[in-house]
Amino acid sequence: MPSQIPNALAIKLASDPKWILKRFDELTTLELFSILKLRQNVFMLEQASLYPDIDGADLSALHLFLVSDQYEAETQTPLPILAYGRILAPTQLKEDLASSQKISFGRVIIAKEARGTGLGTALIDQLMETIKMRFPDVSQIEIGAQAHLENFYGKFGFVKVTEPYDDGGVLHIDMHCRL
């Protein structure tokens, strides 16, 4: 099945050239290792959330991340990734079969040492900007957010559409944002 995610090399992020955007097959082994290590450290170890983090969705997703500009290739492994999120391929909206599509992003992470710096806002801005630029037929973004982040995502136009539910031991809510 061909991926609906376009070639990441053709995607230019307008607001900040430091952000890296790649399809799974474009990630280097060091980038993939560093992404999975960050996801493991935050979701499984820090938040004690046990779920199958490595899933088939990674294979067809766009991976957006920011590596610290303090990185020195000769001395550091893994890469010091400060922020990460993945964009999943768009799907057709059930209520509007004409042309509208929905899309989702997830696995949103800010490294512990970068929290409280505004990088979370920058990451969501980059994810949303990338979706708007690359997927013009998308009319809605749907996310499964940790419940305690409802107000944070609300600043970007997301609205809660479900009651809290347990996902891997962490309360989540589904949220939608119309574009």
mmCIF file of C-alpha atoms in Angstrom:
data_model
loop_
_atom_site.group_PDB
_atom_site.id
_atom_site.type_symbol
_atom_site.label_atom_id
_atom_site.label_comp_id
_atom_site.label_asym_id
_atom_site.label_seq_id
_atom_site.Cartn_x
_atom_site.Cartn_y
_atom_site.Cartn_z
ATOM 1 C CA MET A 1 0.000 0.000 0.000
ATOM 2 C CA PRO A 2 1.594 3.320 -1.037
ATOM 3 C CA SER A 3 1.920 5.926 1.664
ATOM 4 C CA GLN A 4 -0.236 9.050 1.494
ATOM 5 C CA ILE A 5 2.583 10.987 3.131
ATOM 6 C CA PRO A 6 4.519 13.004 0.536
ATOM 7 C CA ASN A 7 8.272 13.032 0.198
ATOM 8 C CA ALA A 8 9.522 14.963 3.202
ATOM 9 C CA LEU A 9 12.377 16.502 1.246
ATOM 10 C CA ALA A 10 9.805 18.536 -0.678
ATOM 11 C CA ILE A 11 8.407 20.040 2.511
ATOM 12 C CA LYS A 12 9.879 23.330 3.639
ATOM 13 C CA LEU A 13 8.954 24.545 7.086
ATOM 14 C CA ALA A 14 8.388 28.256 6.722
ATOM 15 C CA SER A 15 8.869 29.464 10.265
ATOM 16 C CA ASP A 16 12.024 27.701 11.445
ATOM 17 C CA PRO A 17 14.641 25.870 9.378
ATOM 18 C CA LYS A 18 15.952 24.030 12.473
ATOM 19 C CA TRP A 19 12.947 21.696 12.528
ATOM 20 C CA ILE A 20 13.504 18.378 10.758
ATOM 21 C CA LEU A 21 10.630 16.684 8.943
ATOM 22 C CA LYS A 22 11.110 13.189 7.511
ATOM 23 C CA ARG A 23 9.195 10.133 6.444
ATOM 24 C CA PHE A 24 10.087 6.919 8.282
ATOM 25 C CA ASP A 25 12.214 5.620 5.412
ATOM 26 C CA GLU A 26 14.212 8.881 5.398
ATOM 27 C CA LEU A 27 15.189 8.720 9.086
ATOM 28 C CA THR A 28 18.776 7.759 9.797
ATOM 29 C CA THR A 29 19.313 4.931 12.242
ATOM 30 C CA LEU A 30 20.652 7.453 14.785
ATOM 31 C CA GLU A 31 17.567 9.673 14.370
ATOM 32 C CA LEU A 32 15.224 6.692 14.754
ATOM 33 C CA PHE A 33 17.107 5.428 17.811
ATOM 34 C CA SER A 34 17.016 8.898 19.383
ATOM 35 C CA ILE A 35 13.279 9.342 18.712
ATOM 36 C CA LEU A 36 12.389 5.931 20.162
ATOM 37 C CA LYS A 37 14.651 6.518 23.170
ATOM 38 C CA LEU A 38 12.955 9.868 23.894
ATOM 39 C CA ARG A 39 9.488 8.320 23.534
ATOM 40 C CA GLN A 40 10.485 5.464 25.853
ATOM 41 C CA ASN A 41 12.002 7.810 28.452
ATOM 42 C CA VAL A 42 8.978 10.107 28.588
ATOM 43 C CA PHE A 43 5.973 7.876 27.999
ATOM 44 C CA MET A 44 7.062 4.593 29.542
ATOM 45 C CA LEU A 45 9.579 5.501 32.217
ATOM 46 C CA GLU A 46 8.569 9.016 33.295
ATOM 47 C CA GLN A 47 4.794 8.607 32.887
ATOM 48 C CA ALA A 48 4.727 4.847 33.616
ATOM 49 C CA SER A 49 2.450 4.297 30.628
ATOM 50 C CA LEU A 50 2.732 0.790 29.266
ATOM 51 C CA TYR A 51 1.400 0.454 25.720
ATOM 52 C CA PRO A 52 2.832 -0.651 22.356
ATOM 53 C CA ASP A 53 4.607 2.592 21.455
ATOM 54 C CA ILE A 54 6.320 1.169 18.390
ATOM 55 C CA ASP A 55 3.402 0.652 16.059
ATOM 56 C CA GLY A 56 2.619 0.411 12.373
ATOM 57 C CA ALA A 57 1.633 4.078 12.297
ATOM 58 C CA ASP A 58 5.286 5.107 12.474
ATOM 59 C CA LEU A 59 5.912 3.535 9.075
ATOM 60 C CA SER A 60 3.509 5.840 7.219
ATOM 61 C CA ALA A 61 3.885 8.965 9.387
ATOM 62 C CA LEU A 62 5.834 12.159 9.013
ATOM 63 C CA HIS A 63 8.224 12.645 11.917
ATOM 64 C CA LEU A 64 8.853 16.235 13.030
ATOM 65 C CA PHE A 65 11.629 16.912 15.506
ATOM 66 C CA LEU A 66 14.087 19.493 16.753
ATOM 67 C CA VAL A 67 17.675 18.609 17.648
ATOM 68 C CA SER A 68 19.504 20.863 20.084
ATOM 69 C CA ASP A 69 21.894 23.256 18.370
ATOM 70 C CA GLN A 70 24.371 22.316 21.115
ATOM 71 C CA TYR A 71 24.793 18.888 19.496
ATOM 72 C CA GLU A 72 28.329 17.800 18.687
ATOM 73 C CA ALA A 73 28.245 14.774 16.397
ATOM 74 C CA GLU A 74 31.562 13.360 17.601
ATOM 75 C CA THR A 75 30.649 13.238 21.271
ATOM 76 C CA GLN A 76 26.927 12.617 21.654
ATOM 77 C CA THR A 77 24.758 9.576 21.108
ATOM 78 C CA PRO A 78 21.776 9.586 21.027
ATOM 79 C CA LEU A 79 20.879 12.861 19.354
ATOM 80 C CA PRO A 80 19.642 15.454 21.856
ATOM 81 C CA ILE A 81 16.091 15.724 20.514
ATOM 82 C CA LEU A 82 14.252 18.515 22.321
ATOM 83 C CA ALA A 83 10.815 18.188 20.693
ATOM 84 C CA TYR A 84 9.043 15.524 18.658
ATOM 85 C CA GLY A 85 5.658 14.779 17.112
ATOM 86 C CA ARG A 86 4.364 12.604 14.303
ATOM 87 C CA ILE A 87 1.744 13.389 11.674
ATOM 88 C CA LEU A 88 -0.417 10.502 10.499
ATOM 89 C CA ALA A 89 -1.696 10.196 6.927
ATOM 90 C CA PRO A 90 -5.014 11.948 6.222
ATOM 91 C CA THR A 91 -8.263 9.973 6.060
ATOM 92 C CA GLN A 92 -11.711 10.775 4.679
ATOM 93 C CA LEU A 93 -14.196 12.404 7.051
ATOM 94 C CA LYS A 94 -17.219 10.155 7.620
ATOM 95 C CA GLU A 95 -19.765 12.983 7.610
ATOM 96 C CA ASP A 96 -18.442 14.630 4.431
ATOM 97 C CA LEU A 97 -17.527 12.157 1.717
ATOM 98 C CA ALA A 98 -17.210 14.842 -0.957
ATOM 99 C CA SER A 99 -13.640 16.028 -0.461
ATOM 100 C CA SER A 100 -12.864 16.863 3.165
ATOM 101 C CA GLN A 101 -10.249 14.951 5.046
ATOM 102 C CA LYS A 102 -9.143 14.698 8.652
ATOM 103 C CA ILE A 103 -5.639 14.192 9.942
ATOM 104 C CA SER A 104 -4.054 13.435 13.266
ATOM 105 C CA PHE A 105 -0.813 14.061 15.052
ATOM 106 C CA GLY A 106 0.483 12.456 18.198
ATOM 107 C CA ARG A 107 3.386 11.216 20.291
ATOM 108 C CA VAL A 108 3.921 14.897 21.137
ATOM 109 C CA ILE A 109 6.963 15.197 23.405
ATOM 110 C CA ILE A 110 9.122 17.911 24.855
ATOM 111 C CA ALA A 111 12.350 16.610 26.423
ATOM 112 C CA LYS A 112 12.474 17.122 30.173
ATOM 113 C CA GLU A 113 15.314 19.644 29.966
ATOM 114 C CA ALA A 114 13.386 21.788 27.454
ATOM 115 C CA ARG A 115 10.027 21.982 29.255
ATOM 116 C CA GLY A 116 8.766 25.381 30.333
ATOM 117 C CA THR A 117 10.636 27.157 27.522
ATOM 118 C CA GLY A 118 7.740 27.640 25.086
ATOM 119 C CA LEU A 119 8.929 24.768 22.920
ATOM 120 C CA GLY A 120 5.586 22.962 23.337
ATOM 121 C CA THR A 121 3.800 25.857 21.678
ATOM 122 C CA ALA A 122 6.426 25.983 18.933
ATOM 123 C CA LEU A 123 6.007 22.248 18.288
ATOM 124 C CA ILE A 124 2.215 22.464 17.948
ATOM 125 C CA ASP A 125 2.612 25.524 15.708
ATOM 126 C CA GLN A 126 5.023 23.575 13.489
ATOM 127 C CA LEU A 127 2.767 20.504 13.360
ATOM 128 C CA MET A 128 -0.264 22.599 12.420
ATOM 129 C CA GLU A 129 1.667 24.715 9.899
ATOM 130 C CA THR A 130 3.010 21.573 8.234
ATOM 131 C CA ILE A 131 -0.479 20.064 8.015
ATOM 132 C CA LYS A 132 -1.956 23.247 6.514
ATOM 133 C CA MET A 133 0.858 23.623 3.962
ATOM 134 C CA ARG A 134 1.157 20.012 2.904
ATOM 135 C CA PHE A 135 -2.431 18.791 3.152
ATOM 136 C CA PRO A 136 -4.741 21.526 1.796
ATOM 137 C CA ASP A 137 -7.757 19.173 1.601
ATOM 138 C CA VAL A 138 -7.655 18.568 5.337
ATOM 139 C CA SER A 139 -10.495 20.310 7.148
ATOM 140 C CA GLN A 140 -10.109 18.792 10.623
ATOM 141 C CA ILE A 141 -7.355 17.674 12.980
ATOM 142 C CA GLU A 142 -8.227 14.996 15.534
ATOM 143 C CA ILE A 143 -5.963 14.171 18.453
ATOM 144 C CA GLY A 144 -6.001 12.005 21.544
ATOM 145 C CA ALA A 145 -4.586 14.377 24.154
ATOM 146 C CA GLN A 146 -3.600 13.781 27.730
ATOM 147 C CA ALA A 147 -6.533 15.158 29.708
ATOM 148 C CA HIS A 148 -4.442 17.587 31.758
ATOM 149 C CA LEU A 149 -3.405 19.320 28.502
ATOM 150 C CA GLU A 150 -6.962 20.293 27.477
ATOM 151 C CA ASN A 151 -6.381 24.026 28.068
ATOM 152 C CA PHE A 152 -3.015 23.932 26.293
ATOM 153 C CA TYR A 153 -4.529 22.427 23.125
ATOM 154 C CA GLY A 154 -7.535 24.719 23.493
ATOM 155 C CA LYS A 155 -5.224 27.666 22.745
ATOM 156 C CA PHE A 156 -4.796 26.228 19.244
ATOM 157 C CA GLY A 157 -8.523 25.825 18.609
ATOM 158 C CA PHE A 158 -8.939 22.226 19.785
ATOM 159 C CA VAL A 159 -12.233 21.332 21.461
ATOM 160 C CA LYS A 160 -12.815 18.345 23.733
ATOM 161 C CA VAL A 161 -15.223 15.818 22.186
ATOM 162 C CA THR A 162 -15.057 12.912 24.668
ATOM 163 C CA GLU A 163 -15.008 12.363 28.376
ATOM 164 C CA PRO A 164 -11.655 11.299 29.856
ATOM 165 C CA TYR A 165 -10.673 7.684 29.197
ATOM 166 C CA ASP A 166 -7.719 5.559 30.269
ATOM 167 C CA ASP A 167 -5.044 5.031 27.634
ATOM 168 C CA GLY A 168 -2.030 3.126 28.911
ATOM 169 C CA GLY A 169 -2.636 4.268 32.484
ATOM 170 C CA VAL A 170 -2.910 7.970 31.576
ATOM 171 C CA LEU A 171 -6.211 9.850 31.236
ATOM 172 C CA HIS A 172 -6.814 11.067 27.677
ATOM 173 C CA ILE A 173 -9.518 12.981 25.833
ATOM 174 C CA ASP A 174 -10.254 13.188 22.132
ATOM 175 C CA MET A 175 -10.094 16.704 20.717
ATOM 176 C CA HIS A 176 -10.929 18.187 17.304
ATOM 177 C CA CYS A 177 -9.862 21.358 15.542
ATOM 178 C CA ARG A 178 -11.525 22.630 12.362
ATOM 179 C CA LEU A 179 -9.183 24.285 9.884
#
